[in-house]
């Protein structure tokens, strides 16, 4: 996508701010918030990041429940394994920084699984169409977050930028591209399905930031 912010751009921008001594940081991902406004901003970011990774895990779980024994099963499992690592990391970050997850996790637990299973019932192409839409929405969210942090203070948020971009955003884009490579667009009504999935994802992101 044309509005993506890649790791090279981030590194270049960080270099222009002077050398970084990452090993001297007293924190793992987040700096101690300067005030209540910054804490609220970071809490909202982490809350929705965690919700997105949680939902993605449940979607892949639903797809595996239907297609786990098919030829597509290993591919879905590979993407799911990466999402499990993302979720594990955000579980750690939330605990370390005493950030509560969204109160809607029980809803995303059920909705994510149903979405994954129902898309898989349409066959491999349906599952891949869902993957393309969901991963595109999550990647766009990460890009928006990266832009916001870069505008504020890229050196201060180096670790969070690293997690959001190189480690996770790029994985989501890889999953998006994998879906396209495995016939997502060949399912009848692809664009309608994609719009439906992306609209739901964006609504979930919006609500998870606030609840």
Coordinates of C-alpha atoms in Angstrom, one line a residue:
X1 CA 0.0 0.0 0.0
X2 CA 1.2 3.4 -0.8
X3 CA 0.8 4.8 2.7
X4 CA 3.0 2.2 4.4
X5 CA 5.8 3.4 6.5
X6 CA 8.7 0.9 6.2
X7 CA 11.5 0.0 8.6
X8 CA 14.0 1.8 6.4
X9 CA 12.2 5.1 6.6
X10 CA 11.9 4.7 10.4
X11 CA 15.6 3.9 10.7
X12 CA 16.6 6.9 8.6
X13 CA 14.4 9.2 10.6
X14 CA 15.8 8.0 13.8
X15 CA 19.3 8.4 12.6
X16 CA 18.6 12.1 11.9
X17 CA 17.8 12.6 15.5
X18 CA 21.2 11.4 16.6
X19 CA 22.7 8.1 17.8
X20 CA 20.5 5.9 20.0
X21 CA 21.7 4.0 23.1
X22 CA 19.0 1.4 23.2
X23 CA 20.9 -0.7 25.9
X24 CA 20.7 2.2 28.3
X25 CA 16.9 2.2 28.3
X26 CA 15.4 1.4 31.7
X27 CA 12.2 0.1 30.1
X28 CA 11.5 -2.6 27.6
X29 CA 9.0 -1.1 25.2
X30 CA 7.3 2.0 26.7
X31 CA 8.9 5.1 28.3
X32 CA 7.5 6.2 31.6
X33 CA 4.6 8.5 30.6
X34 CA 5.3 12.2 31.1
X35 CA 1.8 13.0 32.1
X36 CA -1.8 11.6 32.1
X37 CA -2.4 12.6 28.5
X38 CA 0.6 10.6 27.2
X39 CA -0.4 7.6 29.4
X40 CA -3.9 7.7 28.0
X41 CA -2.6 7.8 24.4
X42 CA -0.3 4.9 25.0
X43 CA -2.9 2.9 26.8
X44 CA -5.3 3.3 24.0
X45 CA -2.7 2.3 21.4
X46 CA -1.7 -0.8 23.4
X47 CA -5.3 -1.8 24.1
X48 CA -6.3 -1.8 20.5
X49 CA -3.1 -3.5 19.4
X50 CA -3.8 -6.3 21.9
X51 CA -7.4 -6.5 20.8
X52 CA -6.4 -6.8 17.1
X53 CA -3.9 -9.6 17.8
X54 CA -6.4 -11.4 20.0
X55 CA -9.1 -11.2 17.3
X56 CA -6.7 -12.4 14.6
X57 CA -5.8 -15.4 16.8
X58 CA -9.5 -16.3 17.2
X59 CA -10.1 -15.9 13.4
X60 CA -7.2 -18.3 12.6
X61 CA -8.5 -20.7 15.3
X62 CA -11.9 -20.7 13.5
X63 CA -10.3 -21.3 10.1
X64 CA -8.3 -24.2 11.5
X65 CA -11.4 -25.8 13.0
X66 CA -12.8 -26.1 9.5
X67 CA -9.7 -26.4 7.2
X68 CA -7.1 -27.7 9.6
X69 CA -7.0 -31.1 7.9
X70 CA -7.1 -29.7 4.4
X71 CA -4.1 -28.9 2.2
X72 CA -4.5 -25.3 3.3
X73 CA -4.2 -26.2 7.0
X74 CA -0.4 -25.9 7.3
X75 CA -0.5 -22.5 5.7
X76 CA -3.1 -21.2 8.1
X77 CA -1.3 -22.8 11.0
X78 CA 1.9 -21.0 10.0
X79 CA 0.2 -17.6 10.0
X80 CA -1.6 -18.5 13.2
X81 CA 1.7 -19.3 14.9
X82 CA 3.0 -15.9 14.1
X83 CA -0.1 -14.3 15.5
X84 CA 0.3 -16.3 18.7
X85 CA 3.7 -14.7 19.2
X86 CA 2.3 -11.2 18.6
X87 CA -0.4 -11.8 21.2
X88 CA 2.0 -13.2 23.7
X89 CA 4.2 -10.1 23.4
X90 CA 1.2 -7.8 23.8
X91 CA 0.1 -9.7 26.9
X92 CA 3.5 -9.1 28.4
X93 CA 3.5 -5.4 27.5
X94 CA 0.0 -4.8 29.0
X95 CA 1.0 -6.6 32.2
X96 CA 4.3 -4.7 32.5
X97 CA 2.6 -1.4 32.0
X98 CA -0.6 -2.1 33.9
X99 CA -2.8 -1.4 30.9
X100 CA -6.2 -3.1 31.0
X101 CA -7.3 -4.9 27.9
X102 CA -10.5 -3.9 26.2
X103 CA -13.6 -5.0 28.1
X104 CA -14.9 -6.5 24.8
X105 CA -12.5 -9.4 24.7
X106 CA -15.3 -12.0 25.4
X107 CA -17.1 -10.6 22.4
X108 CA -14.0 -10.7 20.2
X109 CA -13.4 -14.3 21.4
X110 CA -16.7 -15.4 19.9
X111 CA -16.9 -13.1 17.0
X112 CA -13.4 -13.8 15.8
X113 CA -13.9 -17.6 15.9
X114 CA -17.3 -17.3 14.1
X115 CA -15.8 -15.0 11.4
X116 CA -12.9 -17.4 10.8
X117 CA -15.0 -20.5 10.7
X118 CA -17.7 -19.0 8.5
X119 CA -15.1 -17.7 6.0
X120 CA -13.4 -21.2 5.9
X121 CA -16.8 -22.8 5.2
X122 CA -16.6 -20.9 1.9
X123 CA -13.5 -22.9 1.1
X124 CA -9.8 -22.0 0.9
X125 CA -10.6 -18.9 -1.2
X126 CA -13.1 -17.6 1.5
X127 CA -10.6 -18.1 4.2
X128 CA -7.9 -16.3 2.2
X129 CA -10.3 -13.4 1.4
X130 CA -11.0 -13.0 5.1
X131 CA -7.2 -13.0 5.8
X132 CA -6.6 -10.3 3.2
X133 CA -9.3 -8.0 4.6
X134 CA -8.4 -8.5 8.3
X135 CA -4.6 -8.2 7.8
X136 CA -5.0 -5.1 5.6
X137 CA -7.1 -3.5 8.3
X138 CA -4.6 -4.3 11.0
X139 CA -1.7 -3.1 8.9
X140 CA -3.4 0.2 8.2
X141 CA -4.0 0.6 12.0
X142 CA -0.3 -0.1 12.6
X143 CA 0.7 2.4 9.9
X144 CA -1.5 5.1 11.5
X145 CA 0.0 4.4 14.9
X146 CA 3.5 4.5 13.5
X147 CA 2.9 7.9 11.9
X148 CA 1.5 9.3 15.2
X149 CA 4.6 8.1 17.1
X150 CA 7.0 9.4 14.5
X151 CA 5.4 12.8 14.5
X152 CA 5.6 13.0 18.3
X153 CA 9.0 11.7 19.1
X154 CA 10.5 8.8 17.2
X155 CA 13.5 8.5 19.5
X156 CA 11.4 8.3 22.6
X157 CA 9.2 5.6 21.2
X158 CA 11.9 3.6 19.5
X159 CA 11.0 0.3 21.1
X160 CA 7.3 0.6 20.4
X161 CA 8.0 1.5 16.8
X162 CA 10.2 -1.5 16.5
X163 CA 7.4 -3.8 17.8
X164 CA 4.7 -2.1 15.8
X165 CA 6.6 -2.0 12.5
X166 CA 9.4 -4.4 11.9
X167 CA 8.2 -7.3 14.1
X168 CA 4.5 -7.2 13.7
X169 CA 3.3 -4.9 10.9
X170 CA 5.5 -6.6 8.4
X171 CA 4.1 -10.0 9.4
X172 CA 0.6 -8.8 8.9
X173 CA 1.5 -7.5 5.4
X174 CA 3.1 -10.8 4.6
X175 CA -0.2 -12.6 5.6
X176 CA -2.1 -10.2 3.5
X177 CA 0.1 -11.0 0.5
X178 CA -0.1 -14.7 1.2
X179 CA -3.9 -14.5 1.0
X180 CA -3.7 -12.8 -2.4
X181 CA -1.2 -15.4 -3.6
X182 CA -3.6 -18.2 -2.6
X183 CA -6.6 -17.2 -4.7
X184 CA -8.4 -14.9 -2.3
X185 CA -9.7 -12.8 -5.2
X186 CA -11.1 -15.8 -7.1
X187 CA -14.0 -16.3 -4.8
X188 CA -17.3 -15.0 -6.2
X189 CA -18.2 -11.6 -4.7
X190 CA -14.7 -11.1 -3.4
X191 CA -14.9 -7.3 -3.3
X192 CA -18.3 -7.4 -1.4
X193 CA -16.9 -9.9 1.1
X194 CA -13.7 -7.9 1.6
X195 CA -15.6 -4.7 2.2
X196 CA -17.8 -6.5 4.7
X197 CA -14.8 -7.9 6.6
X198 CA -12.8 -4.6 6.6
X199 CA -15.8 -2.6 7.8
X200 CA -16.2 -5.0 10.7
X201 CA -12.5 -4.8 11.5
X202 CA -12.4 -1.1 11.5
X203 CA -15.5 -0.9 13.7
X204 CA -13.9 -3.3 16.1
X205 CA -10.6 -1.2 16.2
X206 CA -12.6 2.0 16.9
X207 CA -14.6 0.5 19.7
X208 CA -11.7 -1.4 21.3
X209 CA -9.8 1.9 21.7
X210 CA -12.5 3.3 23.8
X211 CA -14.0 0.5 25.8

